[in-house]
Amino acid sequence: MTTRTEPHEDSMSTPALVPRPDTPTRHKAPETRVGAGLFDPRQLIRSLPDAFRKLDPRVMVTSPVMFVVWVGSVLTTVFSFEDPGDWFGWAISAWLWLTVIFANLAEAVAEGRGKAQADTLRKAKTDSVARKVDGTLVPGTELRIGDLVVCEAGDVIPGDGDVVEGVASVDESAITGESAPVIRESGGDRSAVTGGTKVLSDRIVVRITTKPGETFIDRMIGLVEGAARQKTPNEIALNILLASLTIVFLLACATLPSLADYAGTRLTMVVLVALLVCLIPTTIGALLSAIGIAGMDRLVQRNVLAMSGRAVEAAGDVSTLLLDKTGTITLGNRQAAGFVPVHGVSEAELADAAQLSSLADQTPEGRSVVVLATEKHGLREREPVGAEWIAFTAQTRMSGVDAGGRKVRKGATASVVAWVEGRGGTVAEDAEGLAARISEAGGTPLLVAVEDAEGARVLGVVHLKDVVKDGMRERFGELRRMGIRTVMITGDNPLTARAIAEEAGVDDFLAEATPEDKMALIKREQAGGKLVAMTGDGTNDAPALAQADVGVAMNTGTSAAKEAGNMVDLDSDPTKLIEIVEIGKQLLITRGALTTFSIANDVAKYFAIIPALFAAVHPGLDKLNIMGLSSPDSAILSAVVFNALIIVALVPLSLKGVRYRPLSADKLLRRNLTVYGLGGLIAPFLGIKLIDLIVSLIPGIG
C-alpha cells in the first residue's frame, strides 16, 4: 500500500504491453443486478410461501412485537369460532392474520432477493477435479489447507488459495459479474484466487487456504441468503425498546376492562386484542428485520460483501475515514502535466525530445508524456530512420532513442545527470533547481537530455504528478458536513503528501506510513471514542484491517487481508469505502425514520380509537372524536385495517431506504420529526377516516 516516489518503478510489476487488469472500474449499475427491483411479481410469488412458513411460532417468537400480534390473531380466531355469526370478530381476525403475513412478507421479499443472488453464485460452484503438484488427481472436496494444486488454461480453480508460483489470467465473472479477466500472480498483493473461478491462460500453482464448504463462495451464499445474518447491536437495542413498549401497552390494555365495567360498558376480548395491536409499534416491528436485510442487500448490489450486519451498522457511525492515496484519492499512475525547459531551450524543443525518448517507454508515465506532447504541441508519434530504441528498465531508469547521430534520453534525475556527465556534458544550473521545485510541489521530475554535435546537455524537466480524481474534493466536503474526518495514508514523503492532501481537500494525512503507523493511528482514533474505517489489500494491511471498526479488503488482495477485514469489495475499488459509509448511514437513517413514523402512528391511532370506544358512556369524549368515526366497531376495524395496510405501503421504503443526504445530526432530527413524525400523525387520521367511510357501509358494523 505504500507509494514509491521514484519514477516508473511501480509500473514494472506488470508486463510493459499488458494493461493493468485490476484498475478499478465502476461496476454495472445496481438497477441491472439481481434483486434490484422492489416488487418483481415473480419474486412476490416466490416469497409468499416463505411468509406463511414464518407463521411458525418458533420463528415468530424472535420478533416480540409480531409474536404478540400472532398470539392476538390466534385468540381472536378462537373467540370468533365461539360466536360464528359475529362478522366483526371474523373481520378483526382476518386483518390481524394479514398483518402478520404482511410483516413476514416484507422480510421474505428482502430475503428472497438475497436467495436469487445466491442461486447465481451456486452456479459458480462446480465439483471440480484438482491436480496436485505430484500429478495425482483428487476431487476438489477432498482438498485440505496447505495442499498445492496446478491450474492451467481452461481449468476451474478447485478452492480458495494463494498463487505461489506463476502468473495467469483469471475469469472472475462468476463472482464479480465483471467480464474483464484479471491477472493473478505470486509474490504480491494480487495473489489470492477464489474457488469456482476459471484460468484463461498460462499456468499457476495454488496453495489451498480454506476447507471444503468454507470457501469464499460458500460464505457469500450464506450471507446473501440471510442465513448468516445476525442482528446488530442497534437492532437488538431497538427490539428491546419495542418489547418494553409492548409490555407497557399490554398492561394498559389489561386495565381497560375494569375501567369499562366501572363506566357501565363492556369490552370483549376481540376488541381488547384489536386495541392492543393498534397501540403497540407493529409498523416498525414488522419492518425492522427487512430494513437490516435490505441494507446488506444494497451492499451486495454494489459488489461489496459484508461479513456481518454489525459492520454495515458500524459504517453508518464511522467518524474517521482512512484512505490510501494511490488508486483511491488519485488515479494511481503519475501523468505528465507539463514541460519545463531550462534557460535557452524552447518548450516545443523539449516536448519533441521528451516524446521521442518516450516512444520506447511502455509504462503509464511514458505513454502520458507522448500524449501530452501530442495534445499541447501537435506532435505525432514517428520512427526515425535507423532508430535504435532504448527501452525503460528498472536498472537504468531511463528510456530513449539513438538515431542519425543524435541520442535522446529521459528518466529519473540522478540517472540522466549521470548519463550526461558520463559523456563529458554539463547540466544546466537551473535544471536541478527546476527538479527540486517540482518535487517540493508534490510532483515527480523527469530530466530530458540530448547528445549531438553540440555535446551532451539537459534540455529541461517533464513534470509528472499523481492526478487527483475528479470530484474528490466535493466528496470530502460532503463527508466533512457529515462530521467524518478524512485521513490520507501514503508512503510518499511529507512534501508530496501535503501537496496531494491540499489539492484533494482531505482533513489530514499520514506520510511515509508503515503498517505499524497505520495501526497506531487507528488505535489513537478509537481511544478517542471514534469509529474508524479503512481499506487494504496486502498482507501488511491485515493488522490494521482487523483493528479498524470497518475494514474493507480488496478482492484482488491476499487471503490474509480478506480474512482480517469484515467487508470484501469484489470490484477492488478503494473509493467504494465512501459508498459503504453512505449505505451504512442510509440504513441507520431508514431505521430511525420508520421508527419515528411508527411511534407517531400509534399516538394518532390512540386518539382515534379511545374516544370512539367510550363516547357512548362519556359523551364529553365525543369532542375528541375529531375524525367523526361512525361507531366504536367501525373505529376499531378501520384502525386494524389501516395498521395492516400501512405495513404494505412502507415495504418499498424499507427495502429501498430513505434517501440519504449529508446532514448534521440536528438537521437530520428536524427532518425526521417534520417528515416522518408529522406524517405519522397525519396519515392515520386520513387513512382511518377513509376506511371508516367504507366500513360503515357494512351491515352490522356501521
CSV table of N, CA and C in Angstrom, one decimal, residues 51 76 151 186 218 228 310 410 520 544 566-567 574 605 663-664 691 696:
chain,number,residue,atom,x,y,z
A,51,ALA,N,-43.5,-16.5,3.6
A,51,ALA,CA,-44.3,-15.6,4.5
A,51,ALA,C,-45.2,-16.5,5.4
A,76,THR,N,-58.3,-14.1,18.8
A,76,THR,CA,-59.5,-13.6,18.1
A,76,THR,C,-60.1,-14.7,17.2
A,151,CYS,N,-3.0,-25.3,-11.8
A,151,CYS,CA,-4.2,-24.9,-12.6
A,151,CYS,C,-3.6,-24.3,-13.9
A,186,SER,N,2.1,-14.7,-8.2
A,186,SER,CA,2.7,-15.0,-6.9
A,186,SER,C,3.5,-13.8,-6.5
A,218,ASP,N,-19.0,-20.2,-0.6
A,218,ASP,CA,-19.9,-20.7,0.4
A,218,ASP,C,-20.3,-19.7,1.4
A,228,ALA,N,-26.8,-16.3,7.5
A,228,ALA,CA,-25.7,-16.0,8.4
A,228,ALA,C,-25.9,-14.6,9.0
A,310,ARG,N,-23.2,-6.1,11.8
A,310,ARG,CA,-22.5,-5.2,12.7
A,310,ARG,C,-21.6,-4.2,11.9
A,410,LYS,N,15.5,10.2,-21.5
A,410,LYS,CA,14.5,10.8,-20.5
A,410,LYS,C,14.4,9.8,-19.3
A,520,ALA,N,-1.1,2.3,14.8
A,520,ALA,CA,-1.1,3.3,15.9
A,520,ALA,C,-2.1,4.4,15.7
A,544,ALA,N,-4.1,-3.8,10.5
A,544,ALA,CA,-4.9,-2.6,10.6
A,544,ALA,C,-6.3,-2.8,10.2
A,566,ASN,N,-13.8,-7.0,7.7
A,566,ASN,CA,-15.1,-7.5,7.8
A,566,ASN,C,-16.0,-7.2,6.6
A,567,MET,N,-15.4,-6.7,5.6
A,567,MET,CA,-16.1,-6.5,4.3
A,567,MET,C,-15.1,-6.8,3.2
A,574,PRO,N,-11.0,0.9,-4.3
A,574,PRO,CA,-10.8,1.5,-3.0
A,574,PRO,C,-11.8,2.7,-2.7
A,605,LYS,N,-53.4,6.7,16.4
A,605,LYS,CA,-54.4,5.7,16.5
A,605,LYS,C,-55.0,5.7,17.9
A,663,LEU,N,-26.4,15.5,6.1
A,663,LEU,CA,-26.9,16.5,7.0
A,663,LEU,C,-26.3,16.3,8.4
A,664,SER,N,-26.2,17.4,9.2
A,664,SER,CA,-25.7,17.3,10.5
A,664,SER,C,-26.8,16.6,11.4
A,691,ILE,N,-61.1,4.6,5.5
A,691,ILE,CA,-61.5,3.2,5.7
A,691,ILE,C,-62.9,3.2,6.5
A,696,SER,N,-68.3,1.6,7.4
A,696,SER,CA,-69.6,2.0,7.9
A,696,SER,C,-70.7,1.5,7.0
